[in-house]
JSON list of C-alpha atoms in Angstrom, two decimals:
[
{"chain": "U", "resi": 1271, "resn": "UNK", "atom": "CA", "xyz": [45.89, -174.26, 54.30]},
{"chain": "U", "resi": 1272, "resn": "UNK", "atom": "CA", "xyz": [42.38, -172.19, 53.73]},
{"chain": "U", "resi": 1273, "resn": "UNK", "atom": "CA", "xyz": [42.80, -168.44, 53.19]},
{"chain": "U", "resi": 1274, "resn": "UNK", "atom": "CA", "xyz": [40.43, -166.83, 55.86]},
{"chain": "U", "resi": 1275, "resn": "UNK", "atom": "CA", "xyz": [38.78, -163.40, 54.53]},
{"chain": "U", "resi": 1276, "resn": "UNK", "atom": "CA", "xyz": [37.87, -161.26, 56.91]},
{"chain": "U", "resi": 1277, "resn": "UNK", "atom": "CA", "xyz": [35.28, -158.23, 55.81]},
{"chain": "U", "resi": 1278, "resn": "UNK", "atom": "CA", "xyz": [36.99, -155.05, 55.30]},
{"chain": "U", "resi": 1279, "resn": "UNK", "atom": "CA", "xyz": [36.29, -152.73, 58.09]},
{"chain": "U", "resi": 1280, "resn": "UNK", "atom": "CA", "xyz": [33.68, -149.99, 56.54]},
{"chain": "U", "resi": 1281, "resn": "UNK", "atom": "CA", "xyz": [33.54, -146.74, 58.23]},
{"chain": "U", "resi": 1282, "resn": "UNK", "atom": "CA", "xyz": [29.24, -145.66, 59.27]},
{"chain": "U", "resi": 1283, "resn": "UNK", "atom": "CA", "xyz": [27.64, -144.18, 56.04]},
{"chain": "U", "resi": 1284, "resn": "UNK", "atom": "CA", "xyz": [27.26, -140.98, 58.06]},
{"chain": "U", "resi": 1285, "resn": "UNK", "atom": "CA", "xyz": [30.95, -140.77, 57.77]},
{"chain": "U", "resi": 1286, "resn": "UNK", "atom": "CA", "xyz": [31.15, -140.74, 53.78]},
{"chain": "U", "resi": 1287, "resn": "UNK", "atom": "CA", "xyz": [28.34, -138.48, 53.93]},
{"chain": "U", "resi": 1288, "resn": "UNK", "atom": "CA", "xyz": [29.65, -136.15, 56.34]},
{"chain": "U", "resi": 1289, "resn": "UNK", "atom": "CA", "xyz": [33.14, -136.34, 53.92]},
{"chain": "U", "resi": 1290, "resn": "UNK", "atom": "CA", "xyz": [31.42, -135.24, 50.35]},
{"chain": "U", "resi": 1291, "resn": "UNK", "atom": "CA", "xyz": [29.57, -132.75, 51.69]},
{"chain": "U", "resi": 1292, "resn": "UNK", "atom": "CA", "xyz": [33.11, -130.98, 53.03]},
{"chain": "U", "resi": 1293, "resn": "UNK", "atom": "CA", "xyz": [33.38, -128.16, 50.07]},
{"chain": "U", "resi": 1294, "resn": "UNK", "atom": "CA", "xyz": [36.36, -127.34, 49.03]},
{"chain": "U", "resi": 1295, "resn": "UNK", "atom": "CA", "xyz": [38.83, -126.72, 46.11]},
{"chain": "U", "resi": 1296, "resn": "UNK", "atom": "CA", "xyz": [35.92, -125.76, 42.94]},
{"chain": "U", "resi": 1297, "resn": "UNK", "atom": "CA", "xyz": [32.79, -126.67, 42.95]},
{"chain": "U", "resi": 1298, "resn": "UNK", "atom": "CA", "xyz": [30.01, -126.26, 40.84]},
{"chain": "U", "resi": 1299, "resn": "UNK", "atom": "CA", "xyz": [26.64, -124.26, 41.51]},
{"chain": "U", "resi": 1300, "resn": "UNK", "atom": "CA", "xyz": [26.01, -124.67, 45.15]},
{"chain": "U", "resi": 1301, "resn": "UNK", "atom": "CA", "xyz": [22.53, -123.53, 46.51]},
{"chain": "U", "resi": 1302, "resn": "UNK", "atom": "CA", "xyz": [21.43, -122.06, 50.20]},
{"chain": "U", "resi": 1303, "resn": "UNK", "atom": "CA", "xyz": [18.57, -122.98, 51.90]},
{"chain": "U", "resi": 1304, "resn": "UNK", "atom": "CA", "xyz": [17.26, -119.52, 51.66]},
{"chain": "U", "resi": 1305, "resn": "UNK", "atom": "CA", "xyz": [17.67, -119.75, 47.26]},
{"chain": "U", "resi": 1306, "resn": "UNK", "atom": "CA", "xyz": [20.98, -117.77, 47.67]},
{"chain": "U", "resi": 1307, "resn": "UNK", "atom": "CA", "xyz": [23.27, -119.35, 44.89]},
{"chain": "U", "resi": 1308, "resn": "UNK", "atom": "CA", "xyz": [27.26, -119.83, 44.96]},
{"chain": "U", "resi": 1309, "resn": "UNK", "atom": "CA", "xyz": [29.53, -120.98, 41.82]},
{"chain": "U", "resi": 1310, "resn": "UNK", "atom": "CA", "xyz": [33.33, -121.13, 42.62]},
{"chain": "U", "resi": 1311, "resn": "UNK", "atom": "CA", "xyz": [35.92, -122.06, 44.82]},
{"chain": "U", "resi": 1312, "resn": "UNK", "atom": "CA", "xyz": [35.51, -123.28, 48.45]},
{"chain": "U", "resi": 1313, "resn": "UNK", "atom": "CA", "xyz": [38.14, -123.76, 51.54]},
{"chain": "U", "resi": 1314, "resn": "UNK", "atom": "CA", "xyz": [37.08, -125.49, 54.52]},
{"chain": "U", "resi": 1315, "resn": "UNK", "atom": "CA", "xyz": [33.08, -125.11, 53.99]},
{"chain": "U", "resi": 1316, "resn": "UNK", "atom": "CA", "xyz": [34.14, -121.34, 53.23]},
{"chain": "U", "resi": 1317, "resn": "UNK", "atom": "CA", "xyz": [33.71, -119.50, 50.35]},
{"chain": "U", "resi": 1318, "resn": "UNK", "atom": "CA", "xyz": [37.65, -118.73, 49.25]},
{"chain": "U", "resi": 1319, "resn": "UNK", "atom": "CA", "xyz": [38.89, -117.95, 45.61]},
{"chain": "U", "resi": 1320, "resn": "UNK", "atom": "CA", "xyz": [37.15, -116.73, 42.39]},
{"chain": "U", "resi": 1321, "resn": "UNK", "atom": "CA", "xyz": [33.32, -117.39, 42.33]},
{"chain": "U", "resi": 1322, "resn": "UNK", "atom": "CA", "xyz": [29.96, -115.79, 42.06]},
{"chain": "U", "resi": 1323, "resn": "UNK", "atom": "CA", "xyz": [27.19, -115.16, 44.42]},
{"chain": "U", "resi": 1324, "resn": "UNK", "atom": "CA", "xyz": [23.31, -114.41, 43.32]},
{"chain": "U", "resi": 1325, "resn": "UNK", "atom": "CA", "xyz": [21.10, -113.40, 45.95]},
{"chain": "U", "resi": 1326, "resn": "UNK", "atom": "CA", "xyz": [17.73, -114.84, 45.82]},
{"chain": "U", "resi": 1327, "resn": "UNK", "atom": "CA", "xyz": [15.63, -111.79, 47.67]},
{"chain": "U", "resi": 1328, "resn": "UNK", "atom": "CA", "xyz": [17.52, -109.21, 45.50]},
{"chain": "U", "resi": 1329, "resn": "UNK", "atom": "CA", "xyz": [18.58, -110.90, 41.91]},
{"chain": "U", "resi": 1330, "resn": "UNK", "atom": "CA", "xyz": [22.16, -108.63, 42.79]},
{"chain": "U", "resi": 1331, "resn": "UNK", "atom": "CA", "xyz": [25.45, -110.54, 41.70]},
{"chain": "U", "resi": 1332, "resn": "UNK", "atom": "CA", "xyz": [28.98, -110.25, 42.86]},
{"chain": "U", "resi": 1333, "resn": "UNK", "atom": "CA", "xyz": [31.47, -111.81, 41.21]},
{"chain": "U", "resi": 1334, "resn": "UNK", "atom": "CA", "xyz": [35.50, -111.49, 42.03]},
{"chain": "U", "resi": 1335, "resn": "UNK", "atom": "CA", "xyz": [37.48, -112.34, 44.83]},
{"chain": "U", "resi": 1336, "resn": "UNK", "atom": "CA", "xyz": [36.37, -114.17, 48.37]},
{"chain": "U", "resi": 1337, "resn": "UNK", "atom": "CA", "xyz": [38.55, -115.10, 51.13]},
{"chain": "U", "resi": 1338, "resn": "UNK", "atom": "CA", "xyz": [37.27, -116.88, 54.46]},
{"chain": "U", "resi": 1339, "resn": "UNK", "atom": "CA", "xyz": [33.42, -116.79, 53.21]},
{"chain": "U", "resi": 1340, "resn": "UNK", "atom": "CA", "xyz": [33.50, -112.53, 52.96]},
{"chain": "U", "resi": 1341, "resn": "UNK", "atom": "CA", "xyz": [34.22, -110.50, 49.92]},
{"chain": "U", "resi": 1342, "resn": "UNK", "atom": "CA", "xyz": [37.74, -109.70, 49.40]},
{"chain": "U", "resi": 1343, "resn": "UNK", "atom": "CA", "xyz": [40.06, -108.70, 46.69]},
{"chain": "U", "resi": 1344, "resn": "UNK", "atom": "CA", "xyz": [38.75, -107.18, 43.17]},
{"chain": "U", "resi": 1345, "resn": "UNK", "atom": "CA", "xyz": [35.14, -107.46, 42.39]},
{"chain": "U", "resi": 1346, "resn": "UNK", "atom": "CA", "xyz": [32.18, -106.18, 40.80]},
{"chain": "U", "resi": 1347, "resn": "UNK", "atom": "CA", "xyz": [28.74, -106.06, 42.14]},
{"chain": "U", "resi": 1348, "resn": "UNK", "atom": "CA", "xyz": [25.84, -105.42, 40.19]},
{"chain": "U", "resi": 1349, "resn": "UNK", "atom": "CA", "xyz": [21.89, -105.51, 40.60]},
{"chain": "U", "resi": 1350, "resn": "UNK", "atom": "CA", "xyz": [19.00, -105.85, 37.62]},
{"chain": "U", "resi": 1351, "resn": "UNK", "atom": "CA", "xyz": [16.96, -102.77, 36.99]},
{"chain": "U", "resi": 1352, "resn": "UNK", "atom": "CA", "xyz": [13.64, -102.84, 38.26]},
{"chain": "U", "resi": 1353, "resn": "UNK", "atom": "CA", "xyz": [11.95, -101.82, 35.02]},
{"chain": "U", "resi": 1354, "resn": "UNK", "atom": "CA", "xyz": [14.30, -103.78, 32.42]},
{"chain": "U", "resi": 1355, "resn": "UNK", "atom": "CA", "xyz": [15.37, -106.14, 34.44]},
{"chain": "U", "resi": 1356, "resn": "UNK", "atom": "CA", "xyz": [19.11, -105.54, 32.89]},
{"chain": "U", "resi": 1357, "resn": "UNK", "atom": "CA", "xyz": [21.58, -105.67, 35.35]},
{"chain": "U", "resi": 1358, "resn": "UNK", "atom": "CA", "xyz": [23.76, -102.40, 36.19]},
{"chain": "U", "resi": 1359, "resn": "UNK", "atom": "CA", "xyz": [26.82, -102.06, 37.83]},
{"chain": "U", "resi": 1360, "resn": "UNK", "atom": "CA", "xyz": [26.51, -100.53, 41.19]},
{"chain": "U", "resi": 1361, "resn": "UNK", "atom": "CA", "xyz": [30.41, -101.08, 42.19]},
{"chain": "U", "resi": 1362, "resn": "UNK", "atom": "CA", "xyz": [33.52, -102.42, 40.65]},
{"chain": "U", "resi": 1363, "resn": "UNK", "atom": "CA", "xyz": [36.84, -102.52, 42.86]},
{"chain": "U", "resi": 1364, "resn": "UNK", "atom": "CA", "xyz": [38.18, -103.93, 45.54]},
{"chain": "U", "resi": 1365, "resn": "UNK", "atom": "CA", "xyz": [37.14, -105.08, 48.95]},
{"chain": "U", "resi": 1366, "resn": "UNK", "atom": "CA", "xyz": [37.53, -106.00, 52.31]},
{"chain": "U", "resi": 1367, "resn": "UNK", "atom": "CA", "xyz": [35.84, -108.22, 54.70]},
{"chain": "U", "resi": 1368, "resn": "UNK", "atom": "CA", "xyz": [33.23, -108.28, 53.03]},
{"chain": "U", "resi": 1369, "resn": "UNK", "atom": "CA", "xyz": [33.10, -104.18, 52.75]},
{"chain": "U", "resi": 1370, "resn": "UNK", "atom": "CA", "xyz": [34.01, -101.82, 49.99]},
{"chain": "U", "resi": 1371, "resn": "UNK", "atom": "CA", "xyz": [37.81, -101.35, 51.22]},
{"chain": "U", "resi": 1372, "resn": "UNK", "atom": "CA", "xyz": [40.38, -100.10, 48.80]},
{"chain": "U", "resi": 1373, "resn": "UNK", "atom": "CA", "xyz": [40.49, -98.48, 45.69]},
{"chain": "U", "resi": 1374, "resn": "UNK", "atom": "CA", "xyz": [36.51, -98.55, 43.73]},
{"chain": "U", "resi": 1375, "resn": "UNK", "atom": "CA", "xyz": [34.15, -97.10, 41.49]},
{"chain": "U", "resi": 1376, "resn": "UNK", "atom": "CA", "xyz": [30.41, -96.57, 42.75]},
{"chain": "U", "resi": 1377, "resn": "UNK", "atom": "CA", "xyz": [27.47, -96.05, 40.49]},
{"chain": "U", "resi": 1378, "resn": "UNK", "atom": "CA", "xyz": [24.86, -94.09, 42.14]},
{"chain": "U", "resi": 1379, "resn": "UNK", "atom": "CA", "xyz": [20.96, -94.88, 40.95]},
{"chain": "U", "resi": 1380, "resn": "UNK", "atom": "CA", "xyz": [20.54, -90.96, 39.93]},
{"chain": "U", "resi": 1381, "resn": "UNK", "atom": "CA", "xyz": [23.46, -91.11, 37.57]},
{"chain": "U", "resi": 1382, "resn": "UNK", "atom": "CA", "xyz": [26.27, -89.56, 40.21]},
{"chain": "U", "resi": 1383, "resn": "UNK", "atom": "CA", "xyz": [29.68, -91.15, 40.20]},
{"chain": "U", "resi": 1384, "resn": "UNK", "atom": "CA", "xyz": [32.41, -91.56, 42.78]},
{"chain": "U", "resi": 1385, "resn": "UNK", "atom": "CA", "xyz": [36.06, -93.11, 41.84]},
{"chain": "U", "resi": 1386, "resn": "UNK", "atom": "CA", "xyz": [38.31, -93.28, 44.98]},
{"chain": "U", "resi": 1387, "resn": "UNK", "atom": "CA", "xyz": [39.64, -94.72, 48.26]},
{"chain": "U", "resi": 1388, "resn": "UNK", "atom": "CA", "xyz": [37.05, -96.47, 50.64]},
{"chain": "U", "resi": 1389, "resn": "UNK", "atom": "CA", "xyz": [37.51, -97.93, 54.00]},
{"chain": "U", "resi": 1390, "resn": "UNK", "atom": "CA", "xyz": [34.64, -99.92, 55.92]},
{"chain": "U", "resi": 1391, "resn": "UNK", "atom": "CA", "xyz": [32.46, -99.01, 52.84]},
{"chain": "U", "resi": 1392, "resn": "UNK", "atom": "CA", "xyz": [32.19, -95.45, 53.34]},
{"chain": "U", "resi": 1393, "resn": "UNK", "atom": "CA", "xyz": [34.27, -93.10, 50.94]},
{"chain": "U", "resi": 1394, "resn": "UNK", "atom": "CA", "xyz": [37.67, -92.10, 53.09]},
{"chain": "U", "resi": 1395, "resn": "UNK", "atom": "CA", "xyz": [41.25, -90.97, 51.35]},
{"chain": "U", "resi": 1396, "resn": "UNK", "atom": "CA", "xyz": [41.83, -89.29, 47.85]},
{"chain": "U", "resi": 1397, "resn": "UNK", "atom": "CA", "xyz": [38.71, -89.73, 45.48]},
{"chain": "U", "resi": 1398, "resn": "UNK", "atom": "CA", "xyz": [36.91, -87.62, 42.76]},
{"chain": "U", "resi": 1399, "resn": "UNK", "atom": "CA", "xyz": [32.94, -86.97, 43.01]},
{"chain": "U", "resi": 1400, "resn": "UNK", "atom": "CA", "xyz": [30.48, -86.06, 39.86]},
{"chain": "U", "resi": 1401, "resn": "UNK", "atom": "CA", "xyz": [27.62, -84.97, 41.28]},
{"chain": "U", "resi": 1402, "resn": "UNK", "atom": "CA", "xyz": [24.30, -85.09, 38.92]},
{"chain": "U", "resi": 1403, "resn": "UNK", "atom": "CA", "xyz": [23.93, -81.14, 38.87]},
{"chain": "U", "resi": 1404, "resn": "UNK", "atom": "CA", "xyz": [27.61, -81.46, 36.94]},
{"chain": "U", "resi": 1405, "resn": "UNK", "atom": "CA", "xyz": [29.77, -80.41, 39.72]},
{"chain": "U", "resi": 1406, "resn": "UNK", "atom": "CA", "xyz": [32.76, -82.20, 40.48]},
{"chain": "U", "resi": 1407, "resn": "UNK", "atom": "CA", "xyz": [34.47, -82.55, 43.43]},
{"chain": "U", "resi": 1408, "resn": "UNK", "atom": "CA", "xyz": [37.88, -83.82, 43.81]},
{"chain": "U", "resi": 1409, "resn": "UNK", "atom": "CA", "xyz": [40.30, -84.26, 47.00]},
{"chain": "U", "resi": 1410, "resn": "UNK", "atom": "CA", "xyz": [40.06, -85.59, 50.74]},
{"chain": "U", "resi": 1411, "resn": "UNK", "atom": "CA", "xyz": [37.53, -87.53, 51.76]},
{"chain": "U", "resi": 1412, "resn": "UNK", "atom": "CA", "xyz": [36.92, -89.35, 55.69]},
{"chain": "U", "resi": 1413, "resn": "UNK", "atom": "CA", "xyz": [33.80, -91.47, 55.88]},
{"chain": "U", "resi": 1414, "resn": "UNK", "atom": "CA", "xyz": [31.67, -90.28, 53.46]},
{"chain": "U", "resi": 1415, "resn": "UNK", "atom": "CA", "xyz": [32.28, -86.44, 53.61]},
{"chain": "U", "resi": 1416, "resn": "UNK", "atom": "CA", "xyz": [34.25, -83.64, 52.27]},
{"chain": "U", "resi": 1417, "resn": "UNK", "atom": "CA", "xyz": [36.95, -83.27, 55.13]},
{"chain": "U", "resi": 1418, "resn": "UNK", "atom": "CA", "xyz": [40.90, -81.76, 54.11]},
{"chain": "U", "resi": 1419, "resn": "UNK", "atom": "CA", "xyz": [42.24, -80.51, 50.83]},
{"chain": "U", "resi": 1420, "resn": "UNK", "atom": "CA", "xyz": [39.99, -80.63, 48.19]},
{"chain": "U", "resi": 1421, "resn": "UNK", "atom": "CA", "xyz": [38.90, -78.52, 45.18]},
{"chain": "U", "resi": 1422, "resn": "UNK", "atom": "CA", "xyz": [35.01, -78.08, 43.77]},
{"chain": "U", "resi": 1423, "resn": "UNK", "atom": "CA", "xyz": [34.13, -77.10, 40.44]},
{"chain": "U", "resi": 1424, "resn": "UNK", "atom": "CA", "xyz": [30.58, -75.87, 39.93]},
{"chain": "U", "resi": 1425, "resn": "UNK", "atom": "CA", "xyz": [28.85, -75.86, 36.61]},
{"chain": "U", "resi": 1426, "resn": "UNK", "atom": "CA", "xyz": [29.21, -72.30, 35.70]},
{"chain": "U", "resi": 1427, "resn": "UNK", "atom": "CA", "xyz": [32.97, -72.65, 35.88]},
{"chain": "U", "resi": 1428, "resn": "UNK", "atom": "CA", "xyz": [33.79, -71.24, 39.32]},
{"chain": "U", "resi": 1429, "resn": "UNK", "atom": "CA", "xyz": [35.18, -73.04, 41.75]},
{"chain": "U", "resi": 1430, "resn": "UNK", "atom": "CA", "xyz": [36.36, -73.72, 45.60]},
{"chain": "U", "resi": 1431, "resn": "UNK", "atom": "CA", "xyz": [39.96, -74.71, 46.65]},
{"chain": "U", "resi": 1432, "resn": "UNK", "atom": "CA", "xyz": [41.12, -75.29, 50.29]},
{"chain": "U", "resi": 1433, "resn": "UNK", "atom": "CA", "xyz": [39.89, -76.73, 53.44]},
{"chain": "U", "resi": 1434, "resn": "UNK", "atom": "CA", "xyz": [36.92, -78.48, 54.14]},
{"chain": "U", "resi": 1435, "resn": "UNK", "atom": "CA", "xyz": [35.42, -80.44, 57.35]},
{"chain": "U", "resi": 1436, "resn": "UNK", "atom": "CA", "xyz": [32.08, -82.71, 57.85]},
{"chain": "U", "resi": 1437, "resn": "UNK", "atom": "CA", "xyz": [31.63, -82.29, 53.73]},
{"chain": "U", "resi": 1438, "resn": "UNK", "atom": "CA", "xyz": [31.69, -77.88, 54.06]},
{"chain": "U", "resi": 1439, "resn": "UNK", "atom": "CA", "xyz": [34.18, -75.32, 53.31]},
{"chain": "U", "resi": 1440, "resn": "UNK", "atom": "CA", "xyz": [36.16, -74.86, 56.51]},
{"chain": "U", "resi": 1441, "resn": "UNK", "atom": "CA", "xyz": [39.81, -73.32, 56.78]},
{"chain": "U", "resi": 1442, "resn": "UNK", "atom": "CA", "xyz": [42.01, -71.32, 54.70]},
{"chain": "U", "resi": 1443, "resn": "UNK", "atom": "CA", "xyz": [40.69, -71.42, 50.83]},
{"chain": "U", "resi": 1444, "resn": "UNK", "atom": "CA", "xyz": [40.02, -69.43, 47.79]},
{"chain": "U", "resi": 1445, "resn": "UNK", "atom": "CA", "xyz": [37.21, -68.73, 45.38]},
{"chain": "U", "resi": 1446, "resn": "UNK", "atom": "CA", "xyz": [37.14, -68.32, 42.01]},
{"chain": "U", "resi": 1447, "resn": "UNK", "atom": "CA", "xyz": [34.20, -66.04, 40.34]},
{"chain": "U", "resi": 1448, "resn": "UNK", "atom": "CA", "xyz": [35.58, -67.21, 36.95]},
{"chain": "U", "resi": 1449, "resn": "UNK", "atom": "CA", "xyz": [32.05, -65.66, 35.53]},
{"chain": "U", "resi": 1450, "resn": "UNK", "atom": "CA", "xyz": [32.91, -62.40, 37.39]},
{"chain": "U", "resi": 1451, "resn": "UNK", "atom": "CA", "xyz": [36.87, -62.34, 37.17]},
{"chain": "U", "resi": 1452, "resn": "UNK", "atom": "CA", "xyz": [36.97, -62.50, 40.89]},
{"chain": "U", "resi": 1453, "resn": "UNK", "atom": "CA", "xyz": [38.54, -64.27, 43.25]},
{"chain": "U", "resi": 1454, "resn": "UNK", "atom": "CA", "xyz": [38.00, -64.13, 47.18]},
{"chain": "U", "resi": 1455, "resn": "UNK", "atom": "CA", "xyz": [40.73, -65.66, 49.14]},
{"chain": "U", "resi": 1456, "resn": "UNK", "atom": "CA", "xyz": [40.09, -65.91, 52.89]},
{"chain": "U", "resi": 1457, "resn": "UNK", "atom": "CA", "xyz": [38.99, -68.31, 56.03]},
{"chain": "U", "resi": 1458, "resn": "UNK", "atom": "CA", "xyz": [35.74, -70.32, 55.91]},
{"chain": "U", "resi": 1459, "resn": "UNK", "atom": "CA", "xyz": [33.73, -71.83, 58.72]},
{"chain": "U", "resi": 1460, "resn": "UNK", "atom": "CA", "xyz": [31.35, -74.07, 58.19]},
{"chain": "U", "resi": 1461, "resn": "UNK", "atom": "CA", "xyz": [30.36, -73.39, 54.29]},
{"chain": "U", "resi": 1462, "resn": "UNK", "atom": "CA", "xyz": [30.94, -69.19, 55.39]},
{"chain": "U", "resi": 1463, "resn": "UNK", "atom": "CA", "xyz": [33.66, -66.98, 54.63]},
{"chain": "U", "resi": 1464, "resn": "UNK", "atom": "CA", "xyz": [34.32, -65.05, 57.84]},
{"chain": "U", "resi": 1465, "resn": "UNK", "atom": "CA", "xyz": [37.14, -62.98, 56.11]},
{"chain": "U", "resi": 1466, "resn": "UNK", "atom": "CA", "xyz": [38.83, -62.42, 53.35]},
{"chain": "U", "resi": 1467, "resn": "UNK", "atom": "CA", "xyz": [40.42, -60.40, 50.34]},
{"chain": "U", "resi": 1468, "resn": "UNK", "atom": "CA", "xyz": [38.18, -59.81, 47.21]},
{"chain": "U", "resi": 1469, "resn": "UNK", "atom": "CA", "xyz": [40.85, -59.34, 44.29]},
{"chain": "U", "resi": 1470, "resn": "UNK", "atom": "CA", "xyz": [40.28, -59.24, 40.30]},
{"chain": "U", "resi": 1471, "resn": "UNK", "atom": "CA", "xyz": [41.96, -61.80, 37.83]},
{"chain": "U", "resi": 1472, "resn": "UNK", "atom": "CA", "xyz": [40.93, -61.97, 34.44]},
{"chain": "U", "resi": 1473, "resn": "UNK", "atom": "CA", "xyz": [38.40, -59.82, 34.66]},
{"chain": "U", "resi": 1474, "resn": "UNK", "atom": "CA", "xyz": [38.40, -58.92, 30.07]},
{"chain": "U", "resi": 1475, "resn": "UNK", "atom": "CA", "xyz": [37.61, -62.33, 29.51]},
{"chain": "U", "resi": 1476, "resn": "UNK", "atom": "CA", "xyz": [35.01, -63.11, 32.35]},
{"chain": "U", "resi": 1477, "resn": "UNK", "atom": "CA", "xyz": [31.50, -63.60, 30.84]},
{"chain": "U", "resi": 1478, "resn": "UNK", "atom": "CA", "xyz": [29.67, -61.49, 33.17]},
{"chain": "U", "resi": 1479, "resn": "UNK", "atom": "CA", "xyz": [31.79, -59.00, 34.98]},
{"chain": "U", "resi": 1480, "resn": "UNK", "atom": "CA", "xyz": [30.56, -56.62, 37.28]},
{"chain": "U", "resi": 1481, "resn": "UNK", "atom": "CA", "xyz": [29.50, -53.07, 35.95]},
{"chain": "U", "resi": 1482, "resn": "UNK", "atom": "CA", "xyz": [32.62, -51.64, 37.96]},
{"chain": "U", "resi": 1483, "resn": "UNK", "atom": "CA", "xyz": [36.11, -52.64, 38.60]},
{"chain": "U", "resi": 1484, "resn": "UNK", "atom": "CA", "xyz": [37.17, -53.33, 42.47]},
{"chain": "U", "resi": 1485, "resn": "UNK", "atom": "CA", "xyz": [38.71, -50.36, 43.55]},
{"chain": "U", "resi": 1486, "resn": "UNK", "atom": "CA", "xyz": [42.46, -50.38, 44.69]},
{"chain": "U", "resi": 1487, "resn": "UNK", "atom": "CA", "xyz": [43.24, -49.91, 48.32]},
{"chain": "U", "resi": 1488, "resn": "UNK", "atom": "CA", "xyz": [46.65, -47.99, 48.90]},
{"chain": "U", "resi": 1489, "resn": "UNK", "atom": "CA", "xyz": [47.91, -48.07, 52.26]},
{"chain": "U", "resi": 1490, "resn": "UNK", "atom": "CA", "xyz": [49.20, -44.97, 53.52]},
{"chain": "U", "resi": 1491, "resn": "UNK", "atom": "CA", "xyz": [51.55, -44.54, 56.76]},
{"chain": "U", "resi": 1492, "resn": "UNK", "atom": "CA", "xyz": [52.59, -40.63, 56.84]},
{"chain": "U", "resi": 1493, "resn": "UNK", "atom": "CA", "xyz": [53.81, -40.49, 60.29]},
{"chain": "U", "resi": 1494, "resn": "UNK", "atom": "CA", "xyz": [55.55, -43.78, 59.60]},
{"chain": "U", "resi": 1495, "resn": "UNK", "atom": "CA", "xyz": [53.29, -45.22, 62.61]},
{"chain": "U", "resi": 1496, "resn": "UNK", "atom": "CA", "xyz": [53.60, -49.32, 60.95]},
{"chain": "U", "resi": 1497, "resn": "UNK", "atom": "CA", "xyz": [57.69, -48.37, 60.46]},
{"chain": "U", "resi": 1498, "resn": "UNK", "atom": "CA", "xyz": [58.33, -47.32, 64.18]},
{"chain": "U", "resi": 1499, "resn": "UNK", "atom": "CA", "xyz": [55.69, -50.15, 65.26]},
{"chain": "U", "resi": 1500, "resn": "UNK", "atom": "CA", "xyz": [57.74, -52.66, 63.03]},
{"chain": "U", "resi": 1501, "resn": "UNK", "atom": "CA", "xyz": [61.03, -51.22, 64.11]},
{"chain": "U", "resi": 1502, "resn": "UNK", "atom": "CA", "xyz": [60.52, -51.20, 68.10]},
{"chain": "U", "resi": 1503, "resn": "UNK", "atom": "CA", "xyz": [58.97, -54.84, 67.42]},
{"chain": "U", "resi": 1504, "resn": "UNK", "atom": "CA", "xyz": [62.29, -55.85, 65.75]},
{"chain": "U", "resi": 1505, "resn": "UNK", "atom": "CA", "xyz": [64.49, -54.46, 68.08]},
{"chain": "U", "resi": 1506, "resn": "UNK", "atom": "CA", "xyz": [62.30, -55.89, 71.06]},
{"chain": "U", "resi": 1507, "resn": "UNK", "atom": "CA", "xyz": [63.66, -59.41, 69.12]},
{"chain": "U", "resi": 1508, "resn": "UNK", "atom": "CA", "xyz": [67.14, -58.90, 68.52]}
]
């Protein structure tokens, strides 16, 4: 009896097509319409895994983590230097969707430094600031600005610890005149001390103390005005 072959049932070419162009697992260099350029791993059509993105307009690379098609995880992003065309690190930590988010270290292009806490990109939790004059500020940070406990150390050695708010000195905080071997503790508002108690400390090895010593205030009560006042207050309690 004659075998009858029948012709295996193809699938439309458009189908096949539609299949290998389906990224995923690794991949090699992949290339956007626009010139952008992607070399790692893929999930559903998605950028997801280790890889490396170039972008055409810019020449700036990231390379590190992606998950969904957005940056996320550890990685470091860098762009070439318009004169020597060497590349230089602009940021190196981690991220989230697609955002600095985490802990990072940002390169400034004037030489400044910032290695802390982000969230949404913007600098927000615990981080430490060198600023290119060569102070340093270190402490609380909510998008982008100076805001909580923090402490600032200038060049000459003196230095700020307390409260600050919308990146200025603002609460309860003290002062150090390390060149003067002084130290004002007291309330600030907005960058200002509105009061406050101007003490000595160290004052035989300060570089440039003033010509006179602070003079000591004494308080004197000889009708015992404060005592009464304290003792009616007390019993007012009791």
């Amino acid at each position: 009896m004659p075998v009858i072959k029948y012709p295996r049932i193809r699938d439309p070419l458009f189908y096949e097509w539609d299949r290998k162009a389906q990224k995923c697992g690794l991949r090699h260099t992949i290339y956007a319409v626009n010139g952008d350029q992607y070399t790692g791993e893929w999930l559903d059509n998605l950028k997801h895994g280790k890889g490396t993105q170039i972008w055409k307009n810019t020449g700036a690379i990231y390379s590190g983590d992606w998950k969904f098609g957005k940056r996320d995880g550890y990685g470091s992003y860098s762009v070439p230097d318009p004169v020597t065309k060497e590349y230089k690190r602009v940021y190196t930590g981690l991220w989230e969707n697609d955002r600095r988010g985490g802990r990072g270290m940002f390169f400034y292009p004037n030489g400044e430094c910032y290695d802390g806490e982000w969230s949404n990109g913007l600098r927000s939790g615990w981080g430490k600031m060198q600023y290119k004059d060569g102070s340093v500020y270190e402490g609380q940070w909510l998008a982008d600005q100076h805001n909580g406990q923090g402490v600032l150390r200038l060049p000459n050695g003196n230095r700020y610890e307390g409260g600050w708010k919308d990146g200025k000195k603002h609460g309860p905080g003290k002062y150090f005149y390390v060149d003067k071997g002084q130290q004002l503790e007291g309330i600030w508002v907005a960058d200002i001390p509105k009061c406050g108690v101007l003490v000595e400390f160290d004052r035989d090895n300060a570089p440039a103390p003033p010509q006179y010593p602070l003079p000591e205030i004494e308080l004197h009560d000889p009708a015992g005005v404060v005592a009464e006042a304290r003792a009616m207050f007390d019993d007012s309690h009791n």
